[in-house]
Short mmCIF file of C-alpha atoms in Angstrom, two decimals:
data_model
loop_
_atom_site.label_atom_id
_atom_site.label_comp_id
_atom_site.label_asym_id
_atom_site.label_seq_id
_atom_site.Cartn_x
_atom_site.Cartn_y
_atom_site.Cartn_z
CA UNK A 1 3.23 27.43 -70.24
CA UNK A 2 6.12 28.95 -72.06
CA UNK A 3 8.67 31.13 -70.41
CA UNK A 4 10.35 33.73 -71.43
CA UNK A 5 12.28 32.46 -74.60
CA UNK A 6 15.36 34.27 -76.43
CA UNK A 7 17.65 33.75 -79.71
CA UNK A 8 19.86 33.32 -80.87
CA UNK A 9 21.57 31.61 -77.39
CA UNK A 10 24.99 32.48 -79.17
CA UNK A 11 26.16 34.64 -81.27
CA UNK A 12 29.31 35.78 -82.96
CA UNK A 13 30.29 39.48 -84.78
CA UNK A 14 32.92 41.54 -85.39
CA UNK A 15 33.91 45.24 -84.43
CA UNK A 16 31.92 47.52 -86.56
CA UNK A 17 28.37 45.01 -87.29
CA UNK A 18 25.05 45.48 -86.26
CA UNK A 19 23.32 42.48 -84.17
CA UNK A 20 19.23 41.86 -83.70
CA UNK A 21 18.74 40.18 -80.67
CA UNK A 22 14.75 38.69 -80.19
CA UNK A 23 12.46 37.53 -77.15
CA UNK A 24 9.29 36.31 -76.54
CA UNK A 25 7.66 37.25 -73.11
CA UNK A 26 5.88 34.83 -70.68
CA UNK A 27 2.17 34.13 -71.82
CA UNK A 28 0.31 36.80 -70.83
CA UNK A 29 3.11 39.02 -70.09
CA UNK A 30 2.97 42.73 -72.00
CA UNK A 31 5.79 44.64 -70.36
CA UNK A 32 9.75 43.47 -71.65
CA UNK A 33 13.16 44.85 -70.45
CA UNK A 34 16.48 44.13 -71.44
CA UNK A 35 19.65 43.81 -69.44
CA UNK A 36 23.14 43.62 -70.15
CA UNK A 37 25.49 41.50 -68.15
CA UNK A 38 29.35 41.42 -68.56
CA UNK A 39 31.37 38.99 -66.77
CA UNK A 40 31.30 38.91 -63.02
CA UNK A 41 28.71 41.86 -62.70
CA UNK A 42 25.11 42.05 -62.02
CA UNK A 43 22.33 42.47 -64.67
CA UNK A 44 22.62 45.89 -66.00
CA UNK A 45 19.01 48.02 -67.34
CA UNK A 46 18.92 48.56 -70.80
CA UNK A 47 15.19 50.11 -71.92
CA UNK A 48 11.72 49.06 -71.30
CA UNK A 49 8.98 48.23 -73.63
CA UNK A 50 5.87 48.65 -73.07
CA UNK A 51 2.57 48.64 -75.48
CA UNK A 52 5.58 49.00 -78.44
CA UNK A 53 7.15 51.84 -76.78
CA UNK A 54 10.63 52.77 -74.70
CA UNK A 55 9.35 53.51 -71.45
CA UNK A 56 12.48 53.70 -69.16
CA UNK A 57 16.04 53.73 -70.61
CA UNK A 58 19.25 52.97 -68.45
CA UNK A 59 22.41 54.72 -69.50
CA UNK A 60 23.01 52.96 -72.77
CA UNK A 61 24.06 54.85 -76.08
CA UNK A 62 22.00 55.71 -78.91
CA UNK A 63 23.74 52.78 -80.98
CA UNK A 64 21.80 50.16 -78.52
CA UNK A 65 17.81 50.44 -79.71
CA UNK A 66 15.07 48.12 -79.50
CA UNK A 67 11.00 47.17 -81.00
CA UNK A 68 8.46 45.86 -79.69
CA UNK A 69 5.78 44.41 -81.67
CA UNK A 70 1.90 44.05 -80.77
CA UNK A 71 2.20 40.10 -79.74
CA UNK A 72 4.41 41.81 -77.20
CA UNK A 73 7.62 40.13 -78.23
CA UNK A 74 10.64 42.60 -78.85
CA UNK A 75 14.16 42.84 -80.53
CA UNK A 76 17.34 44.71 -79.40
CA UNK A 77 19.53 45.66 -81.74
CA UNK A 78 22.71 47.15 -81.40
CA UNK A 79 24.75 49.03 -84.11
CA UNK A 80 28.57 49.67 -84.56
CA UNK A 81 29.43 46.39 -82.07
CA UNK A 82 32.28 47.62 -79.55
CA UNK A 83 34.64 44.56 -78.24
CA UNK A 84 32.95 46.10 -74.84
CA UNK A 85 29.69 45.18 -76.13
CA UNK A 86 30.44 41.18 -75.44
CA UNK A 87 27.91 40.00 -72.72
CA UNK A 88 25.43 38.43 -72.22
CA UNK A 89 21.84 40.05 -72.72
CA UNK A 90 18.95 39.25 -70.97
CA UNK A 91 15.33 39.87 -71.80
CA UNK A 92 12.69 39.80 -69.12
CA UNK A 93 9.49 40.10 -69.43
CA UNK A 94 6.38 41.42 -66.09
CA UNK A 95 2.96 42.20 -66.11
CA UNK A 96 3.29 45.52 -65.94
CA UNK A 97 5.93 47.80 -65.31
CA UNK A 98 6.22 48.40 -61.68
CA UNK A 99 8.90 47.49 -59.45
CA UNK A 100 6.57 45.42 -57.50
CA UNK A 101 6.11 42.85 -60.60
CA UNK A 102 7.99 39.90 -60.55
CA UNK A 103 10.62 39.80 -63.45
CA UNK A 104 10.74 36.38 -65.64
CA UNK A 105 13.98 36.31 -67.30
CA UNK A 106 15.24 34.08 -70.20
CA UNK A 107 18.41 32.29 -70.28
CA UNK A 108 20.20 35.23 -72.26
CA UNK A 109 21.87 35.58 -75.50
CA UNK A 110 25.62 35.21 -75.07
CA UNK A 111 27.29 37.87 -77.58
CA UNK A 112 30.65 38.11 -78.67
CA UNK A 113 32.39 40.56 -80.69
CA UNK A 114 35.93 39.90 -82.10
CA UNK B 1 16.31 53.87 -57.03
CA UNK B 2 17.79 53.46 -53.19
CA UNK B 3 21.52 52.13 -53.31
CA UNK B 4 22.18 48.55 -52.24
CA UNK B 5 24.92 47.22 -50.22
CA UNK B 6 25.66 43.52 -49.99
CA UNK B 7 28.54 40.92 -48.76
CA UNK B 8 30.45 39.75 -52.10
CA UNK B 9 30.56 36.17 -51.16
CA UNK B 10 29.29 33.78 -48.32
CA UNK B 11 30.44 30.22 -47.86
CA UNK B 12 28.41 27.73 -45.89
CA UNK B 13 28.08 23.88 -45.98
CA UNK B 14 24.82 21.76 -46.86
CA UNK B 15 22.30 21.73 -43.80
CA UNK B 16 23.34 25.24 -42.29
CA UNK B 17 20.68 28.62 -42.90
CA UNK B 18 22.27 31.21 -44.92
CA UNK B 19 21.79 34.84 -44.03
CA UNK B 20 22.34 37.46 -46.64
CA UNK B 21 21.66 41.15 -45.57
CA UNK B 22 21.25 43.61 -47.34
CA UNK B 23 22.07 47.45 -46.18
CA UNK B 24 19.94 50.29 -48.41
CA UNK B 25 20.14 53.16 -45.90
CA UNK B 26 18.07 56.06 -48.60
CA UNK B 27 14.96 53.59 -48.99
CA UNK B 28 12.46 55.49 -50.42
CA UNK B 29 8.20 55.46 -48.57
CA UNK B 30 7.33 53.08 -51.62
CA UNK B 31 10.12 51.42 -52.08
CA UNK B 32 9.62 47.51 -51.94
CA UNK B 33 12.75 45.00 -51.55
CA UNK B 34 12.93 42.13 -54.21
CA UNK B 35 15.37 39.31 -54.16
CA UNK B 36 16.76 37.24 -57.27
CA UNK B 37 18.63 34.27 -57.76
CA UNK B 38 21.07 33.84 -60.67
CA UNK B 39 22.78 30.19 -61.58
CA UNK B 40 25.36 30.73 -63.94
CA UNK B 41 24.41 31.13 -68.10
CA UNK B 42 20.93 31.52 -66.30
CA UNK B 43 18.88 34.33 -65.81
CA UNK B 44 17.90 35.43 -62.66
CA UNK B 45 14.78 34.17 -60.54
CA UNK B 46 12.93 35.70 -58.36
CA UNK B 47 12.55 34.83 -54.56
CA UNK B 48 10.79 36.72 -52.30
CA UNK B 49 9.89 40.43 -52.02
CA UNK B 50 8.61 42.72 -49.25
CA UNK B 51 7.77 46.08 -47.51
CA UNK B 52 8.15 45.50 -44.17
CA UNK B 53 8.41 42.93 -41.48
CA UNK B 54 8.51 39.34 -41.88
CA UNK B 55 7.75 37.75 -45.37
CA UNK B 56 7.74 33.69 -46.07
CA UNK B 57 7.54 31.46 -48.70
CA UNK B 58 8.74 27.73 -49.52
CA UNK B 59 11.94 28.55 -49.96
CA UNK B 60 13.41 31.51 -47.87
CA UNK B 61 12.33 34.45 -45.46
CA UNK B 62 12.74 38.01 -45.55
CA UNK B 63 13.35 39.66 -42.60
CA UNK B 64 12.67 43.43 -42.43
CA UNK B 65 13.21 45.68 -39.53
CA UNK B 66 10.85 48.72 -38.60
CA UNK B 67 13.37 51.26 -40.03
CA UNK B 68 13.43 49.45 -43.09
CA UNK B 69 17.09 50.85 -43.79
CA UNK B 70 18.73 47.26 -44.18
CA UNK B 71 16.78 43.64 -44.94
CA UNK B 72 18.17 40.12 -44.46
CA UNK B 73 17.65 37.12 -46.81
CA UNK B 74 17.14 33.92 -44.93
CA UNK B 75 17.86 30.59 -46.93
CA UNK B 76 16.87 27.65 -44.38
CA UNK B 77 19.08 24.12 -44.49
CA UNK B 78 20.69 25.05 -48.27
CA UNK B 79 22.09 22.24 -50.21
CA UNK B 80 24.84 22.14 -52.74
CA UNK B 81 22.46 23.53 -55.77
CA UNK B 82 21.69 26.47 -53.37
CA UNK B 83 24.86 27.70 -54.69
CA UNK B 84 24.36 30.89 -56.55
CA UNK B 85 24.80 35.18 -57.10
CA UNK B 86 22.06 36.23 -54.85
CA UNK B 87 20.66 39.84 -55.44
CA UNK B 88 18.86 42.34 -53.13
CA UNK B 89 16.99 45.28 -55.15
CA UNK B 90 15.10 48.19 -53.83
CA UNK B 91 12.68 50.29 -55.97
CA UNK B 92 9.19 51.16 -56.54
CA UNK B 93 7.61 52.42 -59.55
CA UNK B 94 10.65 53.49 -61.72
CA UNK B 95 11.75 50.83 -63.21
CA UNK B 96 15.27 51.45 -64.25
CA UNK B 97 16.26 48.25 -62.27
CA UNK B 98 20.10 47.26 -62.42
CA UNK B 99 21.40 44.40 -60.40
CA UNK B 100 25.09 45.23 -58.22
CA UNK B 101 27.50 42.77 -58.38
CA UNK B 102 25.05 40.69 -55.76
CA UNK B 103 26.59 38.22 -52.92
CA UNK B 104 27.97 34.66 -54.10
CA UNK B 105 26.98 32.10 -51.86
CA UNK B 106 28.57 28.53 -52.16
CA UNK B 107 27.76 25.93 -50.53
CA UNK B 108 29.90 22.76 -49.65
CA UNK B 109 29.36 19.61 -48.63
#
């Protein structure tokens, strides 16, 4: 049984690009969230997906948006990179959305911007 | 969500129990407690999750008093690959879940 898999693992940009981030959930798993984590911090929320639409959104500007599509795997994208916006992002994927459902992450896309 | 307070960092040595509490005095009725585990360029894994009392599973306890204001993460006999950023969350149905900076825990031989 597949986890929760994410590409690219690395990635590379410069100030000013756009970057598409993708993730498949765990089998049978219809809910995905993504996180941003700098260096040294904790996981930080970035939206929800559920049933292909933002549910929840943390406090994230306009430039960071996402998809999901009905096989219930989901892409982040993120326009006008920021040299801030180098971290590593996380997708995790749940059953359903409640706090009480276990979160399965993936190993996390490593982004940096130059 | 209720606000989480945790140590930074723990050191222990292989053998010992580790206890990590957690303090989250504005816990909501419905809020549950969830723990994660995070190696580094890993994302994090769950471990255990409660309401209240005592909950157990293969790999570590969570002990929860009545008041439910604080909760303690017990890791029995740890070994060196025990080392990790350990994270206590509290929530219930909003989801807007965002890790603190969690506790490091190393452990030495």
């Amino acid at each position: 049984d597949a986890g929760v898999t994410q590409s690219p693992t690395h990635l590379i940009k410069t100030r000013g690009q756009q970057v598409t981030l993708r993730c498949s959930p765990k089998s049978g798993h219809d809910t995905v969230s993504w996180y941003q984590q700098a260096l040294g911090q904790g996981p930080q929320f970035i939206f929800q997906y559920y049933e292909e639409e933002e549910r929840q959104r943390g406090n994230f500007p306009d430039r960071f948006s996402g998809h999901q599509f009905p096989n219930y795997s989901s892409e982040l994208n993120v326009n006008a990179l920021l040299l801030g916006d180098s971290a590593l992002y996380l997708c995790a994927s749940s059953l359903s959305q409640g706090m009480r459902e276990k979160l399965f992450f993936g190993s996390g896309t490593q982004l940096s911007v130059l | 969500l209720a606000k989480t307070t945790q140590p930074i960092s723990m050191d222990s040595y292989e053998g010992q129990e580790v206890n990590i509490t957690c303090s989250h005095n504005n816990i909501a009725t419905n809020d549950y407690i969830t723990w994660y585990q995070q190696f580094p360029s890993q994302g994090p894994r769950f471990i255990i999750q409660g309401y209240k009392t005592k909950v157990t599973n293969e790999v570590s306890s969570l002990f929860i008093p009545a008041d439910r204001k604080s909760s303690t993460l017990s890791l029995p006999r740890v070994s060196l690959s025990d080392t990790a950023v350990y994270y206590c969350l509290v929530g219930a149905d909003d989801y807007k879940l965002s890790f603190g900076a969690g506790t490091t825990v190393t452990v030495r031989a």
